[in-house]
Coordinates of C-alpha atoms and ligand atoms in Angstrom, one line a residue:
M255 CA 11.6 -32.9 -13.0
V256 CA 8.7 -30.9 -11.4
A257 CA 5.4 -32.3 -12.4
H258 CA 2.8 -30.0 -14.4
K259 CA 0.9 -27.9 -12.4
R260 CA -2.1 -25.3 -12.9
I261 CA -1.9 -22.4 -10.3
G262 CA -3.5 -19.4 -9.5
I263 CA -2.8 -15.9 -9.0
L264 CA -4.8 -13.3 -7.1
T265 CA -4.4 -9.7 -6.1
G266 CA -6.1 -8.5 -2.8
G267 CA -6.4 -5.4 -1.2
G268 CA -5.6 -1.9 -2.1
D269 CA -3.9 -1.7 -5.4
A270 CA 0.2 -0.8 -5.6
P271 CA 2.1 0.0 -8.8
G272 CA 3.9 -3.0 -9.7
L273 CA 1.4 -5.9 -9.1
N274 CA 1.0 -6.2 -12.9
A275 CA 5.0 -6.9 -13.0
V276 CA 4.4 -9.5 -10.2
I277 CA 1.9 -11.0 -12.2
R278 CA 4.2 -10.9 -15.4
A279 CA 7.1 -12.5 -13.6
A280 CA 5.2 -15.3 -11.9
V281 CA 3.7 -16.3 -15.6
L282 CA 7.0 -16.2 -16.9
T283 CA 8.9 -18.1 -14.2
A284 CA 6.2 -20.4 -14.0
E285 CA 6.2 -21.3 -17.8
H286 CA 9.7 -20.8 -18.3
V287 CA 11.3 -22.3 -15.7
Y288 CA 8.3 -25.2 -14.6
G289 CA 6.1 -25.3 -17.7
W290 CA 2.9 -25.0 -15.4
E291 CA -0.2 -23.5 -16.5
V292 CA -1.5 -20.0 -14.7
I293 CA -4.7 -18.7 -14.5
G294 CA -5.6 -15.2 -13.0
I295 CA -8.5 -15.0 -10.7
L296 CA -10.4 -11.9 -11.2
E297 CA -11.2 -9.1 -8.0
G298 CA -9.1 -10.9 -5.2
F299 CA -10.5 -13.2 -3.3
D300 CA -14.3 -12.2 -4.6
G301 CA -13.3 -14.0 -7.7
L302 CA -13.4 -17.5 -5.8
Y303 CA -16.9 -17.1 -4.0
H304 CA -18.6 -14.8 -6.4
R305 CA -17.4 -17.7 -9.2
L306 CA -16.5 -15.2 -11.5
P307 CA -14.6 -17.0 -14.8
P308 CA -10.7 -17.2 -14.7
V309 CA -8.6 -15.7 -17.3
E310 CA -5.7 -17.5 -18.9
L311 CA -2.4 -15.9 -18.3
N312 CA 0.4 -17.1 -20.6
E313 CA 3.6 -15.0 -22.1
R314 CA 1.1 -13.2 -24.6
A315 CA -1.1 -12.0 -22.0
V316 CA 1.4 -10.4 -19.6
R317 CA 3.4 -9.0 -22.5
D318 CA 3.0 -5.4 -22.3
L319 CA 2.5 -5.4 -18.5
L320 CA 5.7 -3.7 -16.9
P321 CA 4.9 0.0 -17.1
R322 CA 1.4 -0.6 -16.5
G323 CA -0.1 0.8 -12.9
G324 CA -2.9 -1.2 -11.1
T325 CA -3.6 -4.6 -11.4
I326 CA -5.2 -6.3 -14.6
L327 CA -7.0 -8.7 -12.2
G328 CA -8.7 -6.1 -10.3
A329 CA -8.8 -6.0 -6.5
A330 CA -11.3 -6.2 -4.0
N331 CA -10.3 -3.8 -1.0
R332 CA -13.0 -5.1 1.2
G333 CA -15.0 -8.2 2.3
S334 CA -13.6 -12.0 3.3
P335 CA -14.8 -15.1 2.7
F336 CA -14.7 -15.5 6.5
H337 CA -17.2 -12.4 7.2
H338 CA -19.0 -12.3 3.6
P339 CA -22.1 -9.9 3.7
R340 CA -25.4 -11.6 2.3
T341 CA -28.7 -9.1 1.5
Q342 CA -31.6 -10.9 3.1
T343 CA -35.2 -10.6 1.5
D344 CA -36.5 -7.6 4.1
G345 CA -33.1 -5.8 3.3
S346 CA -31.1 -6.5 6.1
V347 CA -27.7 -7.7 5.7
V348 CA -26.1 -10.5 7.7
Y349 CA -22.5 -12.0 7.7
E350 CA -21.4 -15.6 6.6
D351 CA -18.6 -17.8 6.6
V352 CA -18.3 -19.0 2.9
S353 CA -14.7 -19.6 3.2
H354 CA -15.7 -23.3 2.1
E355 CA -17.2 -22.2 -1.1
A356 CA -13.7 -20.5 -2.1
L357 CA -11.9 -23.6 -1.4
E358 CA -14.4 -25.5 -3.1
R359 CA -14.0 -23.0 -6.0
M360 CA -10.0 -23.5 -6.3
Q361 CA -10.4 -27.1 -6.7
S362 CA -13.1 -26.9 -9.3
F363 CA -10.5 -24.6 -11.0
G364 CA -8.3 -27.4 -10.9
L365 CA -5.8 -25.3 -8.8
D366 CA -2.6 -27.6 -7.7
A367 CA -1.7 -23.9 -6.0
L368 CA -2.4 -20.4 -5.2
I369 CA -0.1 -17.1 -5.4
V370 CA -2.0 -14.1 -3.5
A371 CA -0.5 -10.8 -3.6
G372 CA -1.9 -8.4 -0.8
G373 CA -1.2 -6.6 2.3
D374 CA -2.2 -7.5 5.8
G375 CA -5.6 -7.9 5.4
T376 CA -5.1 -10.4 2.2
M377 CA -2.4 -12.5 4.1
S378 CA -4.5 -13.1 7.3
I379 CA -7.3 -14.4 4.8
A380 CA -4.7 -16.7 3.1
W381 CA -3.7 -17.4 6.4
K382 CA -6.9 -19.0 7.6
L383 CA -7.2 -20.8 4.3
V384 CA -4.0 -22.3 4.4
Q385 CA -4.8 -23.8 7.8
M386 CA -8.0 -25.1 6.2
G387 CA -5.9 -26.7 3.8
A388 CA -5.4 -24.6 1.1
R389 CA -2.1 -24.5 -1.0
I390 CA -1.2 -20.9 -1.0
V391 CA 1.9 -19.0 -0.9
G392 CA 1.9 -14.7 -0.4
V393 CA 3.3 -11.6 -1.8
P394 CA 3.5 -8.7 0.1
K395 CA 2.2 -5.4 -0.9
T396 CA 1.9 -1.8 -0.1
I397 CA 2.7 1.8 -0.8
D398 CA 2.7 2.4 3.1
N399 CA 5.9 0.5 3.5
D400 CA 4.4 -0.6 7.0
L401 CA 4.8 -4.5 6.8
G402 CA 7.4 -5.4 9.4
R403 CA 8.4 -8.5 7.6
T404 CA 10.1 -7.2 4.7
E405 CA 12.3 -4.4 4.5
T406 CA 10.4 -2.9 1.7
T407 CA 7.1 -3.1 -0.5
F408 CA 6.9 -2.5 -4.4
G409 CA 4.9 0.6 -4.8
F410 CA 6.2 2.6 -2.1
E411 CA 9.0 4.0 -4.1
T412 CA 6.7 5.1 -6.8
A413 CA 4.5 6.7 -4.1
V414 CA 7.4 8.9 -2.8
T415 CA 8.2 9.7 -6.1
T416 CA 4.8 11.1 -7.1
A417 CA 4.6 12.9 -3.8
T418 CA 8.1 14.4 -4.1
E419 CA 6.9 15.7 -7.5
A420 CA 3.9 17.2 -5.7
L421 CA 6.3 18.9 -3.7
D422 CA 8.2 20.0 -6.3
R423 CA 5.5 21.5 -8.0
L424 CA 3.9 23.3 -5.1
Q425 CA 7.3 24.9 -4.2
T426 CA 7.3 26.9 -7.4
T427 CA 3.5 28.1 -7.2
A428 CA 4.4 28.7 -3.2
E429 CA 7.3 31.0 -4.1
S430 CA 5.3 32.9 -6.6
H431 CA 2.9 33.7 -4.2
H432 CA 4.5 33.6 -0.7
R433 CA 2.4 31.2 0.4
V434 CA 2.2 28.2 3.1
M435 CA 1.6 24.9 1.0
V436 CA 0.3 21.9 3.2
L437 CA 0.5 18.4 1.2
E438 CA -1.3 15.3 2.6
V439 CA 0.3 12.2 1.9
M440 CA -1.3 8.7 2.3
G441 CA 0.8 5.8 4.4
R442 CA -2.1 4.6 7.2
D443 CA -0.7 4.5 10.5
A444 CA 2.9 5.0 9.4
G445 CA 5.1 8.2 8.3
W446 CA 7.5 6.8 5.6
I447 CA 5.7 8.5 2.5
A448 CA 5.7 11.6 4.2
L449 CA 9.2 11.6 5.6
Q450 CA 11.0 10.3 3.1
S451 CA 9.0 12.3 0.3
G452 CA 9.4 15.6 2.7
V453 CA 13.2 15.0 3.1
S454 CA 13.5 14.6 -0.5
G455 CA 11.3 17.3 -1.5
G456 CA 12.7 20.0 0.8
A457 CA 9.7 20.2 3.4
D458 CA 9.9 22.3 6.4
A459 CA 7.8 20.4 8.3
I460 CA 6.7 16.7 8.3
L461 CA 3.8 15.6 10.4
I462 CA 3.5 11.8 11.0
P463 CA 1.6 9.6 13.1
E464 CA 4.1 8.4 15.2
I465 CA 5.1 12.1 16.0
P466 CA 1.8 13.7 17.6
F467 CA 2.2 17.4 16.6
D468 CA 1.9 21.0 18.3
I469 CA 0.8 23.5 15.5
D470 CA 2.7 26.3 17.5
T471 CA 5.9 24.5 16.8
V472 CA 5.2 24.4 13.2
C473 CA 3.8 28.3 13.1
Q474 CA 7.3 29.1 14.8
K475 CA 9.2 27.5 11.8
I476 CA 7.3 29.3 9.6
E477 CA 7.9 32.2 11.0
Q478 CA 11.8 31.6 11.7
I479 CA 11.7 30.9 7.5
Q480 CA 10.0 34.3 7.0
L481 CA 12.9 36.1 8.9
T482 CA 15.3 34.9 6.9
G483 CA 13.7 36.1 3.4
R484 CA 12.4 33.4 2.3
R485 CA 8.2 34.1 2.0
Y486 CA 6.7 30.3 1.9
S487 CA 7.0 27.2 3.5
L488 CA 6.3 23.5 2.8
I489 CA 4.3 21.3 5.1
V490 CA 3.8 17.3 4.5
V491 CA 1.3 16.1 6.7
A492 CA 0.4 12.2 6.3
E493 CA -3.1 11.2 6.9
G494 CA -2.6 9.3 10.0
A495 CA -1.3 12.4 12.2
R496 CA -2.8 14.1 15.0
P497 CA -2.2 16.7 17.2
R498 CA -1.1 16.3 20.3
N499 CA -4.1 15.6 22.7
G500 CA -6.1 15.6 19.6
E501 CA -7.6 12.6 17.3
Q502 CA -7.0 11.2 14.0
R503 CA -9.1 12.1 11.0
Y504 CA -11.5 10.1 9.0
H505 CA -12.8 11.3 5.7
I506 CA -14.8 8.0 5.3
N507 CA -16.6 6.1 8.0
D508 CA -19.2 4.3 6.1
Q509 CA -19.4 0.4 5.8
K510 CA -20.6 0.8 2.6
Q511 CA -17.5 2.6 1.2
G512 CA -15.1 0.0 2.7
G513 CA -15.5 1.0 6.0
K514 CA -12.8 3.7 7.8
R515 CA -10.3 5.9 5.8
L516 CA -7.8 8.1 7.2
G517 CA -8.1 11.5 5.4
G518 CA -8.9 15.4 6.3
I519 CA -6.0 15.6 8.7
G520 CA -4.2 18.2 5.8
H521 CA -7.3 20.6 5.9
Q522 CA -7.4 20.6 9.5
V523 CA -3.5 21.8 9.6
G524 CA -4.4 24.3 7.2
Q525 CA -7.2 25.8 9.1
M526 CA -5.0 25.6 12.3
L527 CA -2.4 27.4 10.9
G528 CA -4.6 29.9 8.4
D529 CA -5.7 31.2 12.4
K530 CA -2.2 31.8 13.6
I531 CA -0.2 33.0 11.2
D532 CA -0.6 36.0 8.6
S533 CA 0.5 34.4 5.5
E534 CA -1.9 32.5 2.7
V535 CA -2.2 28.7 3.4
R536 CA -3.4 26.5 0.9
V537 CA -4.3 22.4 1.3
T538 CA -3.3 19.6 -1.4
V539 CA -4.6 16.3 -0.7
L540 CA -2.8 13.8 -3.3
G541 CA -5.0 11.0 -2.6
H542 CA -5.0 8.1 -4.9
V543 CA -2.9 9.7 -7.2
Q544 CA 0.1 8.3 -5.2
R545 CA -1.2 5.0 -5.9
G546 CA -1.7 5.1 -9.6
G547 CA 0.1 4.8 -12.7
Q548 CA 3.2 4.0 -13.7
P549 CA 5.7 2.0 -11.5
I550 CA 8.9 3.5 -11.3
P551 CA 11.9 0.9 -12.3
S552 CA 12.8 0.0 -8.8
D553 CA 9.7 -0.9 -7.7
R554 CA 9.2 -2.9 -11.3
W555 CA 12.6 -4.6 -10.5
L556 CA 11.3 -5.8 -6.6
A557 CA 7.7 -6.7 -8.0
T558 CA 9.5 -8.9 -10.4
R559 CA 11.7 -10.7 -8.1
F560 CA 8.7 -10.9 -5.7
G561 CA 6.7 -12.6 -8.6
A562 CA 9.5 -14.9 -9.3
Q563 CA 10.5 -15.8 -6.1
A564 CA 6.7 -16.8 -5.2
V565 CA 6.7 -19.6 -8.0
H566 CA 9.7 -21.1 -6.6
L567 CA 8.0 -21.5 -3.1
V568 CA 5.2 -23.2 -5.0
A569 CA 7.5 -25.4 -6.4
N570 CA 9.1 -26.1 -3.1
E571 CA 5.6 -26.4 -1.4
Q572 CA 6.2 -23.7 1.1
W573 CA 2.5 -23.2 1.9
G574 CA 1.6 -20.4 4.1
M575 CA 5.0 -18.6 3.2
M576 CA 5.5 -15.2 2.1
V577 CA 8.2 -13.6 -0.1
A578 CA 10.2 -10.7 2.0
L579 CA 12.8 -8.6 1.1
E580 CA 15.9 -9.2 4.1
S581 CA 19.3 -7.6 3.9
S582 CA 18.4 -7.2 0.1
R583 CA 17.9 -11.0 -0.1
M584 CA 14.8 -12.8 -1.5
V585 CA 13.5 -14.8 1.8
A586 CA 10.1 -16.7 3.1
V587 CA 8.4 -15.7 6.0
P588 CA 5.5 -16.6 7.8
M589 CA 2.1 -15.0 6.2
S590 CA 0.6 -15.0 9.7
E591 CA 3.2 -12.8 10.5
A592 CA 2.5 -10.4 7.6
A593 CA 0.6 -7.6 9.5
T594 CA 3.5 -7.2 12.2
T595 CA 3.8 -3.2 11.6
K596 CA 6.9 -1.1 10.8
T597 CA 6.6 2.6 11.8
V598 CA 9.2 5.3 11.6
D599 CA 11.0 5.2 15.1
P600 CA 10.5 9.1 16.5
Q601 CA 14.2 8.8 18.0
G602 CA 15.7 6.9 15.0
E603 CA 18.3 7.8 12.8
M604 CA 16.1 9.2 9.9
V605 CA 14.0 11.3 12.1
Q606 CA 17.3 12.6 13.9
M607 CA 18.9 13.3 10.4
A608 CA 15.6 15.4 9.1
R609 CA 16.0 17.4 12.6
E610 CA 19.7 18.3 11.8
L611 CA 18.8 19.7 8.6
G612 CA 16.2 21.9 10.2
I613 CA 13.0 20.1 9.8
V614 CA 10.4 20.2 12.3
F615 CA 8.1 17.3 13.4
G616 CA 5.5 19.6 15.4
Ligands
LIG267 O1 -2.8 0.9 2.6 C1 -2.7 1.7 1.0 C2 -3.7 2.9 1.5 O2 -3.4 3.6 0.1 C3 -3.5 3.6 2.4 O3 -2.5 4.3 2.2 C4 -4.8 4.5 2.7 O4 -5.2 4.8 4.1 C5 -6.0 3.2 2.1 O5 -5.4 2.8 1.1 C6 -7.0 4.2 1.4 O6 -7.6 3.2 0.9 P1 -8.9 3.4 -0.3 O7 -8.2 2.8 -1.6 O8 -9.7 1.6 -0.2 O9 -9.8 4.8 0.0

């Protein structure tokens, strides 16, 4: 018989479709299997050191969560208890380590353990707290699918579905107007969303961070297509892509807005193509549309498996471990390794297959 516990759950970093399914599965497993209480910490780690009142989570509270995007707990995407900005009376900002306040807060909530769902940044904070004695287990999350210690993450398939739908829609209008359509998608330094949506949506060129591109190769592809009688083309550009001998582009570089954020390469590619080819070029930046909305069933399924498994890690007192998918099975890996990145192999089978279909990578 496992003793009664009170466990907390928080969601950190950018949201991903499926986070609510994690929360739901954790609550139901904690209640049904172990008879534990669960509380939700609001706004990621901010909820601990900003002393936000937690919310009670029970079967009733999580009833309708499966189709809901985002996270009912809120997710702070910047700031860390180890580097917390405090504004001085003269207006200047100093950074302080308030991690002890976060730990004290966990104690004052009567928490026996905490489940933290987040990406590499959130896991590295959680890992530092574990080293200070906190009892934390992790659930990996990102739409970018770039976490090396798990086969995949929930949210990714939903993002790919949204990007593929966008390409399907762009195809019809591209065809009507004989245009070249450029679609910029997210993914940070990994080209997974671009690659999978590009192949699934019939793109002619896919530009990813792992393969710096030559715009002339893309122009040649567009001209070849036109010679076959097709007068439109679809180009997918990952936000982290860059031209050979060029730099990645950031559309935000401001501490108040969360620091640096990739973006803008879609318009740059549009401009470069427009300067070199006769066809009209239009650019669409998909942005946060691919992070919002309902998770597709496969993401609900993976998120549910992760949420349930995280509760079992708590029962086994596997502090500092994170659930992960390995060979389609649930495993536990050290949180400290969450930041290991997984990028597209330029020489790998997937890129090779896409090239054989006629897709160019620039
Ligand atoms: O990591 C997820 C992600 O959506 C990236 O693909 C993107 O670069 C970034 O987050 C955007 O962050 P924000 O929501 O802070 O603009």
